[in-house]
Structure formats: structure tokens, C-alpha cells
């Protein structure tokens, strides 16, 4: 396996931090992208540096606020200046909200879409020119089983954003293969332990409207939804399995990486639905004469 230069967004905690460490231990040069590296996330930067020292690995932090064009462009430029190249982009940054859909303002929906969807476009526009120039690369997207699996109530802003991000990933995939760039979409299920995803979720701004639901006919639904998700999750479910799956994908030879990988201990059905959708996509490409876009060009 060749050493790759990798950037991971949203790497201060959760899947991002786990993946950054796992990839570094696998021998890669990893840039853990996070915002506010000198303020709120200064402890996360210190933790990453300590991990690098203790394990003798190449894990570096980089200021990368995915909500800012300037920050993303500066962060990618720094990586190129430091390492001389960039081989792998891992789109991990994201945020969750929990509550009845009607109680979220349009501005809240827009903010969540900005973090979960538009952030990937900012990073791609800054980083893809370098990968295209090299004629080789990999883009990894952290999707969610919610984009096509079971979708319990009260998570609509997050589910809608993840579905949009997954759709964007699929569209990008076919537009990057002739540049020699592969795509792998990682699809985690609902891990209620091992990350702060649920603990740090946002809530509706319109609390009065939320109360109409929570104190009316939907009383008890939030608790039942969360408890039900937790009950579906096997006791041995490990969020680190998502990081391990990404390490495995990155380590595979060019041209053999899977288009989609599911890590869903609860088995909510997303793998079945995605399997059908991805076959339909491949068949359409064949029917319109663009079958070559399903696999990356070799030798660019």
C-alpha cells in the first residue's frame, strides 16, 4: 500500500477523529481538518498532536472551517505547500438536528444543508484541481443509511441533508472517473454510542411549535424514536468500524475500491435499497453509452 496524503473534514471528534487516527496508524499522512483550531478546538489539536507523538505517526491538524470558502481554500493550500500533493479527500463534516420538521425555521434548514452538503462543494472546488492535475485520487463521502433506509421521525433536516449529499456524491462519481479519480461512499447506520452525533444535535428554534407536537398527539414520540434506535443497535456496535472501513478502502489498489460500503449494525434496509439504486445507475450509463464513467481511467 502506498502512502497517501489525506484530508478529513470535521475531524475534531466522532467519526472524523477516529478515522484520522486510524489512517495515520495505517501509515498515511493525515490532515485533520477542523475549525477554530486556536480557540474551541485547541484541545482537539493538542490531542491529535499527542496521539501523533505517542504512536509515531504523521497526523497533523489544519484549520479548515467548511462553512467558509476562504478557510477551505487556505487549508487546502497549506496542505499542498506542506506535502506537495493531495491524494484523498474524506468528506466527513456534518451536524444533526432533532425535532419536528415544522418547528425548524428555513434558516435552520439552510444552515444544516450548508454544513452537510455545501461544505463538500467548497472542499471539492479547492481540492479537486490538484487531484485532477495529478490524474489520480480518491474522494470518500460519509453518507448515512437514512438517505435510503429507515427514517424515524424528528430527524428530517439531517435526513434531507444527507440524502442531498449522497446524491451529490453519486453525481460527482461519474464526472471524476475520466480524471482518474475514484469515489467511495461510506454508509454508516445509526451509531448512538461512540460519537457525539446525537448528544450534540440541534433543536428547533420555534419552541412553541415544537411543543404543539411534543405535548399533543406526538407526546412521547421523541423518546420512543431515540430509545427504539438505541435498542436496534447491537451491544457490540463499534463506531470505530466506520474508521476501519475507510482505512480498508484507502488501502485498496487503485481501480478496485468499492463504490459503496455499508456499516450498519442495525440493518435498517439501506444496503438493499442502495444496491438497487446503484444497479439502476450502472444500467442507465450502459444504455446511454457512458459505461466507461463507472470506473476510473487508468494511466492518466
Short mmCIF file of C-alpha atoms in Angstrom, two decimals, residues 18-142:
data_model
loop_
_atom_site.label_atom_id
_atom_site.label_comp_id
_atom_site.label_asym_id
_atom_site.label_seq_id
_atom_site.Cartn_x
_atom_site.Cartn_y
_atom_site.Cartn_z
CA UNK A 18 -11.44 8.14 14.76
CA UNK A 19 -10.74 7.98 11.04
CA UNK A 20 -7.86 10.45 11.17
CA UNK A 21 -6.11 8.36 13.80
CA UNK A 22 -6.80 5.05 12.08
CA UNK A 23 -5.48 6.31 8.74
CA UNK A 24 -2.39 7.76 10.38
CA UNK A 25 -1.71 4.44 12.11
CA UNK A 26 -2.06 2.76 8.72
CA UNK A 27 0.93 4.78 7.54
CA UNK A 28 -0.62 7.73 5.73
CA UNK A 29 -0.02 11.47 6.10
CA UNK A 30 -3.29 12.73 7.51
CA UNK A 31 -4.52 16.31 7.86
CA UNK A 32 -7.32 16.51 10.42
CA UNK A 33 -9.41 19.45 9.26
CA UNK A 34 -11.28 21.39 11.91
CA UNK A 35 -12.42 24.92 12.61
CA UNK A 36 -11.34 27.20 15.46
CA UNK A 37 -8.06 25.33 15.95
CA UNK A 38 -6.73 28.09 18.21
CA UNK A 39 -9.94 28.53 20.16
CA UNK A 40 -12.71 25.99 20.76
CA UNK A 41 -10.91 23.09 19.13
CA UNK A 42 -7.47 23.84 20.57
CA UNK A 43 -7.81 20.80 22.90
CA UNK A 44 -8.60 18.59 19.89
CA UNK A 45 -5.47 19.88 18.14
CA UNK A 46 -3.41 19.09 21.25
CA UNK A 47 -4.94 15.60 21.47
CA UNK A 48 -4.09 14.91 17.81
CA UNK A 49 -0.51 16.08 18.32
CA UNK A 50 -0.15 13.89 21.40
CA UNK A 51 -1.53 10.89 19.50
CA UNK A 52 0.96 11.51 16.71
CA UNK A 53 3.86 11.62 19.17
CA UNK A 54 2.80 8.58 21.15
CA UNK A 55 2.19 6.45 18.08
CA UNK A 56 4.96 7.89 15.89
CA UNK A 57 2.54 8.65 13.07
CA UNK A 58 2.05 11.56 10.68
CA UNK A 59 -1.17 13.16 11.93
CA UNK A 60 -1.41 16.92 11.53
CA UNK A 61 -4.20 19.39 12.25
CA UNK A 62 -5.21 22.05 9.76
CA UNK A 63 -7.60 24.98 10.12
CA UNK A 64 -10.50 24.09 7.84
CA UNK A 65 -13.86 25.71 8.51
CA UNK A 66 -16.07 24.03 5.92
CA UNK A 67 -18.59 26.87 6.17
CA UNK A 68 -16.01 29.34 4.83
CA UNK A 69 -14.69 29.45 1.25
CA UNK A 70 -11.60 31.36 2.38
CA UNK A 71 -10.81 28.94 5.19
CA UNK A 72 -11.19 25.89 2.95
CA UNK A 73 -9.04 27.39 0.21
CA UNK A 74 -6.35 28.40 2.71
CA UNK A 75 -6.42 24.98 4.37
CA UNK A 76 -6.02 23.09 1.11
CA UNK A 77 -3.25 25.49 0.00
CA UNK A 78 -1.40 24.81 3.24
CA UNK A 79 -1.62 21.04 2.70
CA UNK A 80 -0.24 21.37 -0.82
CA UNK A 81 2.56 23.63 0.43
CA UNK A 82 3.43 21.19 3.24
CA UNK A 83 3.08 17.85 1.49
CA UNK A 84 3.44 18.78 -2.17
CA UNK A 85 0.30 16.90 -3.13
CA UNK A 86 -3.13 15.71 -2.00
CA UNK A 87 -4.38 12.20 -2.79
CA UNK A 88 -7.55 11.60 -0.78
CA UNK A 89 -10.45 13.80 0.32
CA UNK A 90 -12.68 12.47 3.11
CA UNK A 91 -15.97 14.36 3.38
CA UNK A 92 -16.96 13.78 6.99
CA UNK A 93 -18.09 17.15 8.41
CA UNK A 94 -21.73 17.16 9.41
CA UNK A 95 -24.25 18.10 12.04
CA UNK A 96 -27.56 16.63 13.22
CA UNK A 97 -30.80 18.22 14.44
CA UNK A 98 -33.67 16.57 16.29
CA UNK A 99 -37.27 17.75 16.48
CA UNK A 100 -40.49 18.05 14.46
CA UNK A 101 -39.78 19.31 10.94
CA UNK A 102 -42.33 22.13 11.07
CA UNK A 103 -40.65 23.67 14.12
CA UNK A 104 -37.34 24.29 12.35
CA UNK A 105 -37.03 27.62 10.58
CA UNK A 106 -35.97 27.75 6.92
CA UNK A 107 -32.75 29.38 8.12
CA UNK A 108 -32.03 26.33 10.29
CA UNK A 109 -32.58 24.03 7.35
CA UNK A 110 -30.26 26.20 5.27
CA UNK A 111 -27.57 26.12 7.97
CA UNK A 112 -27.73 22.33 8.18
CA UNK A 113 -27.55 22.00 4.41
CA UNK A 114 -24.58 24.35 4.41
CA UNK A 115 -22.65 22.17 6.87
CA UNK A 116 -23.66 18.80 5.45
CA UNK A 117 -23.87 19.50 1.72
CA UNK A 118 -22.40 22.82 0.59
CA UNK A 119 -19.28 22.16 2.64
CA UNK A 120 -18.40 19.30 0.30
CA UNK A 121 -18.69 21.62 -2.68
CA UNK A 122 -16.32 24.13 -1.08
CA UNK A 123 -13.75 21.44 -0.40
CA UNK A 124 -14.11 19.89 -3.85
CA UNK A 125 -13.63 23.21 -5.62
CA UNK A 126 -10.48 23.86 -3.60
CA UNK A 127 -9.00 20.35 -3.73
CA UNK A 128 -10.13 18.65 -6.95
CA UNK A 129 -7.96 20.77 -9.28
CA UNK A 130 -4.92 19.26 -7.55
CA UNK A 131 -6.23 15.70 -7.85
CA UNK A 132 -7.18 16.25 -11.48
CA UNK A 133 -3.74 17.63 -12.26
CA UNK A 134 -2.19 14.51 -10.75
CA UNK A 135 -4.51 12.28 -12.76
CA UNK A 136 -5.14 10.11 -9.73
CA UNK A 137 -7.08 10.41 -6.49
CA UNK A 138 -9.91 9.25 -4.25
CA UNK A 139 -12.93 11.05 -2.82
CA UNK A 140 -14.60 9.40 0.18
CA UNK A 141 -18.04 10.57 1.25
CA UNK A 142 -19.61 9.76 4.63
#
